[in-house]
Amino acid sequence: MTVNPIPCRPAKPILAIVLVLVLVGCGASAGSLGASTGAPATPSGSSSVGPAASDEPVASVAPSTMPTVEPSASPAAEASRAQPPRASIAVDGGDPVEGQLGSYSWFGQGSDAPWLDGRPIHIGAGERLTLTLADPVAVVNWTASRVQPGNRDGFGAVGMGQGSGSPVAFDAPPPGSWSVGVTVWFGGNRGSAAYYWLVEVR
């Protein structure tokens, strides 16, 4: 009995298919391996190196907000003087007349004096007198009063006005001759001073 051999198909096509599958699998593995490294793809010509993001607040540089202290020699200059500022009175349109300084205290120093007649000034009845300090020193309070000339203790003085702050202004006394005293209390604990005028009212 004769046995016919079974024809065999060539193996080349199968091997080729196997090789293709192996190559495709290797390519996929290589792609997965690249993806697992976490290296992101970057566009051509760009760099992936840059500053790291941070949640920390960035301190900004701003101009200094420290207050600027303006140099002022006024308090030192005032304290270096032995006496308070000079004071003058005048009526509207008239020439100012400097007062005679009596009792005063000034930065811890002072002097006592009796009521003084003061420097003479001639004014008209019904005019208003305004006091001006030679230096711009703040006035806290003031009083004005009058006595007959020669009254050294100020007994029986008649008030002519009082106030707080500036201006220091008051009406003229009745016609006659009067010794007018104005006491001023200065700001900043500087002290106080009494000034006197011999006011001749026509």
PDB file of C-alpha atoms in Angstrom:
ATOM      1  CA  MET A   1       0.000   0.000   0.000  1.00  0.00           C
ATOM      2  CA  THR A   2       1.355   3.309  -1.034  1.00  0.00           C
ATOM      3  CA  VAL A   3       1.216   6.308   1.375  1.00  0.00           C
ATOM      4  CA  ASN A   4       1.117   9.691  -0.329  1.00  0.00           C
ATOM      5  CA  PRO A   5       3.109  12.363   1.526  1.00  0.00           C
ATOM      6  CA  ILE A   6       1.219  15.398   2.879  1.00  0.00           C
ATOM      7  CA  PRO A   7       2.452  18.512   1.185  1.00  0.00           C
ATOM      8  CA  CYS A   8       4.044  21.085   3.578  1.00  0.00           C
ATOM      9  CA  ARG A   9       3.469  24.766   3.164  1.00  0.00           C
ATOM     10  CA  PRO A  10       6.470  26.999   3.275  1.00  0.00           C
ATOM     11  CA  ALA A  11       7.208  28.515   6.741  1.00  0.00           C
ATOM     12  CA  LYS A  12       8.569  31.807   5.515  1.00  0.00           C
ATOM     13  CA  PRO A  13       5.293  33.720   5.616  1.00  0.00           C
ATOM     14  CA  ILE A  14       4.609  32.617   9.222  1.00  0.00           C
ATOM     15  CA  LEU A  15       8.079  33.566  10.348  1.00  0.00           C
ATOM     16  CA  ALA A  16       7.665  36.927   8.708  1.00  0.00           C
ATOM     17  CA  ILE A  17       4.400  37.527  10.561  1.00  0.00           C
ATOM     18  CA  VAL A  18       5.989  36.495  13.864  1.00  0.00           C
ATOM     19  CA  LEU A  19       8.891  38.851  13.278  1.00  0.00           C
ATOM     20  CA  VAL A  20       6.543  41.720  12.493  1.00  0.00           C
ATOM     21  CA  LEU A  21       4.571  41.107  15.683  1.00  0.00           C
ATOM     22  CA  VAL A  22       7.760  40.950  17.742  1.00  0.00           C
ATOM     23  CA  LEU A  23       8.994  44.209  16.250  1.00  0.00           C
ATOM     24  CA  VAL A  24       5.658  45.946  16.846  1.00  0.00           C
ATOM     25  CA  GLY A  25       5.650  44.743  20.435  1.00  0.00           C
ATOM     26  CA  CYS A  26       9.171  46.026  20.998  1.00  0.00           C
ATOM     27  CA  GLY A  27       8.213  49.398  19.619  1.00  0.00           C
ATOM     28  CA  ALA A  28       5.223  49.625  21.919  1.00  0.00           C
ATOM     29  CA  SER A  29       7.376  48.651  24.880  1.00  0.00           C
ATOM     30  CA  ALA A  30       9.913  51.295  24.009  1.00  0.00           C
ATOM     31  CA  GLY A  31       7.132  53.894  23.797  1.00  0.00           C
ATOM     32  CA  SER A  32       5.777  52.837  27.169  1.00  0.00           C
ATOM     33  CA  LEU A  33       9.256  52.999  28.625  1.00  0.00           C
ATOM     34  CA  GLY A  34       9.700  56.536  27.340  1.00  0.00           C
ATOM     35  CA  ALA A  35       6.335  57.561  28.747  1.00  0.00           C
ATOM     36  CA  SER A  36       7.188  56.100  32.138  1.00  0.00           C
ATOM     37  CA  THR A  37      10.253  58.305  32.465  1.00  0.00           C
ATOM     38  CA  GLY A  38       7.964  61.345  32.757  1.00  0.00           C
ATOM     39  CA  ALA A  39      10.011  63.413  30.290  1.00  0.00           C
ATOM     40  CA  PRO A  40       7.457  65.563  28.503  1.00  0.00           C
ATOM     41  CA  ALA A  41       7.870  66.147  24.861  1.00  0.00           C
ATOM     42  CA  THR A  42       8.829  69.722  24.073  1.00  0.00           C
ATOM     43  CA  PRO A  43       8.226  71.615  20.892  1.00  0.00           C
ATOM     44  CA  SER A  44      11.155  71.968  18.568  1.00  0.00           C
ATOM     45  CA  GLY A  45      13.433  74.829  19.564  1.00  0.00           C
ATOM     46  CA  SER A  46      11.955  75.230  23.063  1.00  0.00           C
ATOM     47  CA  SER A  47      13.508  74.359  26.377  1.00  0.00           C
ATOM     48  CA  SER A  48      11.867  72.370  29.115  1.00  0.00           C
ATOM     49  CA  VAL A  49      14.128  73.924  31.770  1.00  0.00           C
ATOM     50  CA  GLY A  50      12.442  76.792  33.659  1.00  0.00           C
ATOM     51  CA  PRO A  51      11.796  78.180  37.128  1.00  0.00           C
ATOM     52  CA  ALA A  52       9.885  75.870  39.380  1.00  0.00           C
ATOM     53  CA  ALA A  53       6.422  76.986  40.412  1.00  0.00           C
ATOM     54  CA  SER A  54       6.070  77.983  44.056  1.00  0.00           C
ATOM     55  CA  ASP A  55       3.136  78.686  46.312  1.00  0.00           C
ATOM     56  CA  GLU A  56       5.311  81.015  48.458  1.00  0.00           C
ATOM     57  CA  PRO A  57       4.285  84.690  48.194  1.00  0.00           C
ATOM     58  CA  VAL A  58       6.817  86.817  46.384  1.00  0.00           C
ATOM     59  CA  ALA A  59       7.985  89.738  48.460  1.00  0.00           C
ATOM     60  CA  SER A  60       7.729  92.913  46.453  1.00  0.00           C
ATOM     61  CA  VAL A  61      10.157  95.763  46.892  1.00  0.00           C
ATOM     62  CA  ALA A  62       8.207  98.871  47.835  1.00  0.00           C
ATOM     63  CA  PRO A  63       9.380 102.389  48.665  1.00  0.00           C
ATOM     64  CA  SER A  64      10.056 102.995  52.327  1.00  0.00           C
ATOM     65  CA  THR A  65       7.018 104.086  54.285  1.00  0.00           C
ATOM     66  CA  MET A  66       9.033 105.442  57.204  1.00  0.00           C
ATOM     67  CA  PRO A  67       7.956 109.019  57.939  1.00  0.00           C
ATOM     68  CA  THR A  68      10.406 111.677  56.924  1.00  0.00           C
ATOM     69  CA  VAL A  69      11.334 113.843  59.845  1.00  0.00           C
ATOM     70  CA  GLU A  70      11.859 117.410  58.789  1.00  0.00           C
ATOM     71  CA  PRO A  71      14.655 119.086  60.725  1.00  0.00           C
ATOM     72  CA  SER A  72      13.329 121.874  62.905  1.00  0.00           C
ATOM     73  CA  ALA A  73      15.529 124.088  64.999  1.00  0.00           C
ATOM     74  CA  SER A  74      12.575 126.068  66.336  1.00  0.00           C
ATOM     75  CA  PRO A  75      12.230 124.422  69.804  1.00  0.00           C
ATOM     76  CA  ALA A  76      15.989 124.474  70.387  1.00  0.00           C
ATOM     77  CA  ALA A  77      16.234 128.066  69.209  1.00  0.00           C
ATOM     78  CA  GLU A  78      13.346 129.084  71.464  1.00  0.00           C
ATOM     79  CA  ALA A  79      14.817 127.289  74.467  1.00  0.00           C
ATOM     80  CA  SER A  80      18.183 128.957  73.881  1.00  0.00           C
ATOM     81  CA  ARG A  81      16.592 132.369  74.364  1.00  0.00           C
ATOM     82  CA  ALA A  82      16.455 133.692  77.890  1.00  0.00           C
ATOM     83  CA  GLN A  83      13.023 135.275  77.449  1.00  0.00           C
ATOM     84  CA  PRO A  84       9.733 134.603  75.647  1.00  0.00           C
ATOM     85  CA  PRO A  85       9.026 136.254  72.285  1.00  0.00           C
ATOM     86  CA  ARG A  86       8.356 139.986  72.082  1.00  0.00           C
ATOM     87  CA  ALA A  87       4.756 141.110  71.688  1.00  0.00           C
ATOM     88  CA  SER A  88       3.257 144.177  70.038  1.00  0.00           C
ATOM     89  CA  ILE A  89      -0.246 145.618  69.866  1.00  0.00           C
ATOM     90  CA  ALA A  90      -1.778 147.840  67.211  1.00  0.00           C
ATOM     91  CA  VAL A  91      -5.125 149.064  65.962  1.00  0.00           C
ATOM     92  CA  ASP A  92      -6.258 148.632  62.387  1.00  0.00           C
ATOM     93  CA  GLY A  93      -4.050 150.833  60.238  1.00  0.00           C
ATOM     94  CA  GLY A  94      -1.843 151.906  63.161  1.00  0.00           C
ATOM     95  CA  ASP A  95       1.810 151.271  63.904  1.00  0.00           C
ATOM     96  CA  PRO A  96       2.521 148.382  66.285  1.00  0.00           C
ATOM     97  CA  VAL A  97       4.039 149.177  69.666  1.00  0.00           C
ATOM     98  CA  GLU A  98       6.118 146.583  71.493  1.00  0.00           C
ATOM     99  CA  GLY A  99       4.959 145.806  75.001  1.00  0.00           C
ATOM    100  CA  GLN A 100       7.018 145.920  78.171  1.00  0.00           C
ATOM    101  CA  LEU A 101       7.753 142.424  79.436  1.00  0.00           C
ATOM    102  CA  GLY A 102       6.763 141.756  83.029  1.00  0.00           C
ATOM    103  CA  SER A 103       6.534 138.436  84.879  1.00  0.00           C
ATOM    104  CA  TYR A 104       7.177 135.377  82.762  1.00  0.00           C
ATOM    105  CA  SER A 105       8.170 131.710  82.734  1.00  0.00           C
ATOM    106  CA  TRP A 106       9.979 130.271  79.715  1.00  0.00           C
ATOM    107  CA  PHE A 107      11.227 126.663  79.405  1.00  0.00           C
ATOM    108  CA  GLY A 108      11.661 126.370  83.148  1.00  0.00           C
ATOM    109  CA  GLN A 109      13.258 129.806  83.616  1.00  0.00           C
ATOM    110  CA  GLY A 110      11.400 132.906  84.709  1.00  0.00           C
ATOM    111  CA  SER A 111      11.219 136.250  86.414  1.00  0.00           C
ATOM    112  CA  ASP A 112       8.725 137.993  88.702  1.00  0.00           C
ATOM    113  CA  ALA A 113       7.800 141.634  88.258  1.00  0.00           C
ATOM    114  CA  PRO A 114       5.100 143.980  89.574  1.00  0.00           C
ATOM    115  CA  TRP A 115       2.361 145.365  87.337  1.00  0.00           C
ATOM    116  CA  LEU A 116       4.106 147.767  84.955  1.00  0.00           C
ATOM    117  CA  ASP A 117       2.733 150.928  83.369  1.00  0.00           C
ATOM    118  CA  GLY A 118       4.014 149.761  79.983  1.00  0.00           C
ATOM    119  CA  ARG A 119       5.084 151.466  76.772  1.00  0.00           C
ATOM    120  CA  PRO A 120       2.792 154.251  75.534  1.00  0.00           C
ATOM    121  CA  ILE A 121       0.423 153.862  72.612  1.00  0.00           C
ATOM    122  CA  HIS A 122      -2.195 156.387  71.466  1.00  0.00           C
ATOM    123  CA  ILE A 123      -5.470 155.135  70.025  1.00  0.00           C
ATOM    124  CA  GLY A 124      -9.010 156.362  69.406  1.00  0.00           C
ATOM    125  CA  ALA A 125     -12.067 155.408  71.410  1.00  0.00           C
ATOM    126  CA  GLY A 126     -13.897 152.316  70.172  1.00  0.00           C
ATOM    127  CA  GLU A 127     -10.914 150.901  68.285  1.00  0.00           C
ATOM    128  CA  ARG A 128      -9.876 147.259  68.559  1.00  0.00           C
ATOM    129  CA  LEU A 129      -6.426 146.219  69.695  1.00  0.00           C
ATOM    130  CA  THR A 130      -4.687 143.130  68.281  1.00  0.00           C
ATOM    131  CA  LEU A 131      -1.597 141.526  69.798  1.00  0.00           C
ATOM    132  CA  THR A 132       1.078 139.964  67.595  1.00  0.00           C
ATOM    133  CA  LEU A 133       4.034 137.845  68.736  1.00  0.00           C
ATOM    134  CA  ALA A 134       7.426 138.388  67.101  1.00  0.00           C
ATOM    135  CA  ASP A 135       7.817 134.594  66.712  1.00  0.00           C
ATOM    136  CA  PRO A 136       5.162 132.110  65.523  1.00  0.00           C
ATOM    137  CA  VAL A 137       4.563 130.532  68.935  1.00  0.00           C
ATOM    138  CA  ALA A 138       1.181 128.917  69.546  1.00  0.00           C
ATOM    139  CA  VAL A 139      -1.085 130.655  72.039  1.00  0.00           C
ATOM    140  CA  VAL A 140      -3.190 128.426  74.293  1.00  0.00           C
ATOM    141  CA  ASN A 141      -4.993 131.047  76.407  1.00  0.00           C
ATOM    142  CA  TRP A 142      -4.842 134.780  77.046  1.00  0.00           C
ATOM    143  CA  THR A 143      -6.383 137.476  79.230  1.00  0.00           C
ATOM    144  CA  ALA A 144      -6.371 141.286  78.980  1.00  0.00           C
ATOM    145  CA  SER A 145      -7.151 143.713  81.816  1.00  0.00           C
ATOM    146  CA  ARG A 146      -6.526 147.344  82.827  1.00  0.00           C
ATOM    147  CA  VAL A 147      -5.728 149.392  85.902  1.00  0.00           C
ATOM    148  CA  GLN A 148      -4.939 153.008  86.638  1.00  0.00           C
ATOM    149  CA  PRO A 149      -1.285 153.847  85.898  1.00  0.00           C
ATOM    150  CA  GLY A 150       0.925 153.450  88.957  1.00  0.00           C
ATOM    151  CA  ASN A 151      -1.039 150.473  90.327  1.00  0.00           C
ATOM    152  CA  ARG A 152       1.866 148.112  90.984  1.00  0.00           C
ATOM    153  CA  ASP A 153      -0.012 145.143  92.448  1.00  0.00           C
ATOM    154  CA  GLY A 154      -2.823 145.060  89.883  1.00  0.00           C
ATOM    155  CA  PHE A 155      -5.456 145.208  92.609  1.00  0.00           C
ATOM    156  CA  GLY A 156      -8.895 146.014  91.203  1.00  0.00           C
ATOM    157  CA  ALA A 157      -7.925 145.213  87.597  1.00  0.00           C
ATOM    158  CA  VAL A 158     -10.845 145.332  85.154  1.00  0.00           C
ATOM    159  CA  GLY A 159     -11.071 142.569  82.590  1.00  0.00           C
ATOM    160  CA  MET A 160     -11.060 143.581  78.930  1.00  0.00           C
ATOM    161  CA  GLY A 161     -11.184 140.180  77.297  1.00  0.00           C
ATOM    162  CA  GLN A 162      -9.989 136.598  77.335  1.00  0.00           C
ATOM    163  CA  GLY A 163      -9.821 133.718  74.915  1.00  0.00           C
ATOM    164  CA  SER A 164      -8.177 130.571  73.620  1.00  0.00           C
ATOM    165  CA  GLY A 165      -5.762 130.502  70.723  1.00  0.00           C
ATOM    166  CA  SER A 166      -5.274 133.269  68.204  1.00  0.00           C
ATOM    167  CA  PRO A 167      -6.022 135.989  67.402  1.00  0.00           C
ATOM    168  CA  VAL A 168      -5.478 137.871  70.646  1.00  0.00           C
ATOM    169  CA  ALA A 169      -7.767 140.881  70.171  1.00  0.00           C
ATOM    170  CA  PHE A 170      -9.907 143.070  72.438  1.00  0.00           C
ATOM    171  CA  ASP A 171     -11.700 146.405  72.421  1.00  0.00           C
ATOM    172  CA  ALA A 172     -10.017 149.601  73.612  1.00  0.00           C
ATOM    173  CA  PRO A 173     -10.785 150.821  77.139  1.00  0.00           C
ATOM    174  CA  PRO A 174     -12.840 153.995  77.716  1.00  0.00           C
ATOM    175  CA  PRO A 175     -11.204 157.354  77.012  1.00  0.00           C
ATOM    176  CA  GLY A 176      -8.402 158.151  79.419  1.00  0.00           C
ATOM    177  CA  SER A 177      -5.033 156.797  80.419  1.00  0.00           C
ATOM    178  CA  TRP A 178      -4.810 153.111  81.295  1.00  0.00           C
ATOM    179  CA  SER A 179      -2.153 150.557  82.061  1.00  0.00           C
ATOM    180  CA  VAL A 180      -3.205 147.523  80.015  1.00  0.00           C
ATOM    181  CA  GLY A 181      -1.726 144.121  80.772  1.00  0.00           C
ATOM    182  CA  VAL A 182      -2.042 141.066  78.523  1.00  0.00           C
ATOM    183  CA  THR A 183      -0.999 137.648  79.863  1.00  0.00           C
ATOM    184  CA  VAL A 184      -0.338 134.920  77.283  1.00  0.00           C
ATOM    185  CA  TRP A 185       0.028 131.180  77.928  1.00  0.00           C
ATOM    186  CA  PHE A 186       2.106 129.511  75.213  1.00  0.00           C
ATOM    187  CA  GLY A 187       1.635 126.067  73.705  1.00  0.00           C
ATOM    188  CA  GLY A 188       4.014 123.141  74.098  1.00  0.00           C
ATOM    189  CA  ASN A 189       4.596 123.776  77.842  1.00  0.00           C
ATOM    190  CA  ARG A 190       6.763 126.757  76.956  1.00  0.00           C
ATOM    191  CA  GLY A 191       5.361 128.905  79.745  1.00  0.00           C
ATOM    192  CA  SER A 192       3.579 132.263  79.984  1.00  0.00           C
ATOM    193  CA  ALA A 193       4.331 135.977  79.869  1.00  0.00           C
ATOM    194  CA  ALA A 194       2.723 139.286  80.851  1.00  0.00           C
ATOM    195  CA  TYR A 195       3.091 142.312  78.573  1.00  0.00           C
ATOM    196  CA  TYR A 196       2.126 145.914  79.403  1.00  0.00           C
ATOM    197  CA  TRP A 197       1.171 149.097  77.512  1.00  0.00           C
ATOM    198  CA  LEU A 198       0.264 152.570  78.673  1.00  0.00           C
ATOM    199  CA  VAL A 199      -2.798 153.099  76.497  1.00  0.00           C
ATOM    200  CA  GLU A 200      -3.887 156.693  75.900  1.00  0.00           C
ATOM    201  CA  VAL A 201      -7.435 156.715  74.557  1.00  0.00           C
ATOM    202  CA  ARG A 202      -8.692 159.915  72.971  1.00  0.00           C
TER     203      ARG A 202
END
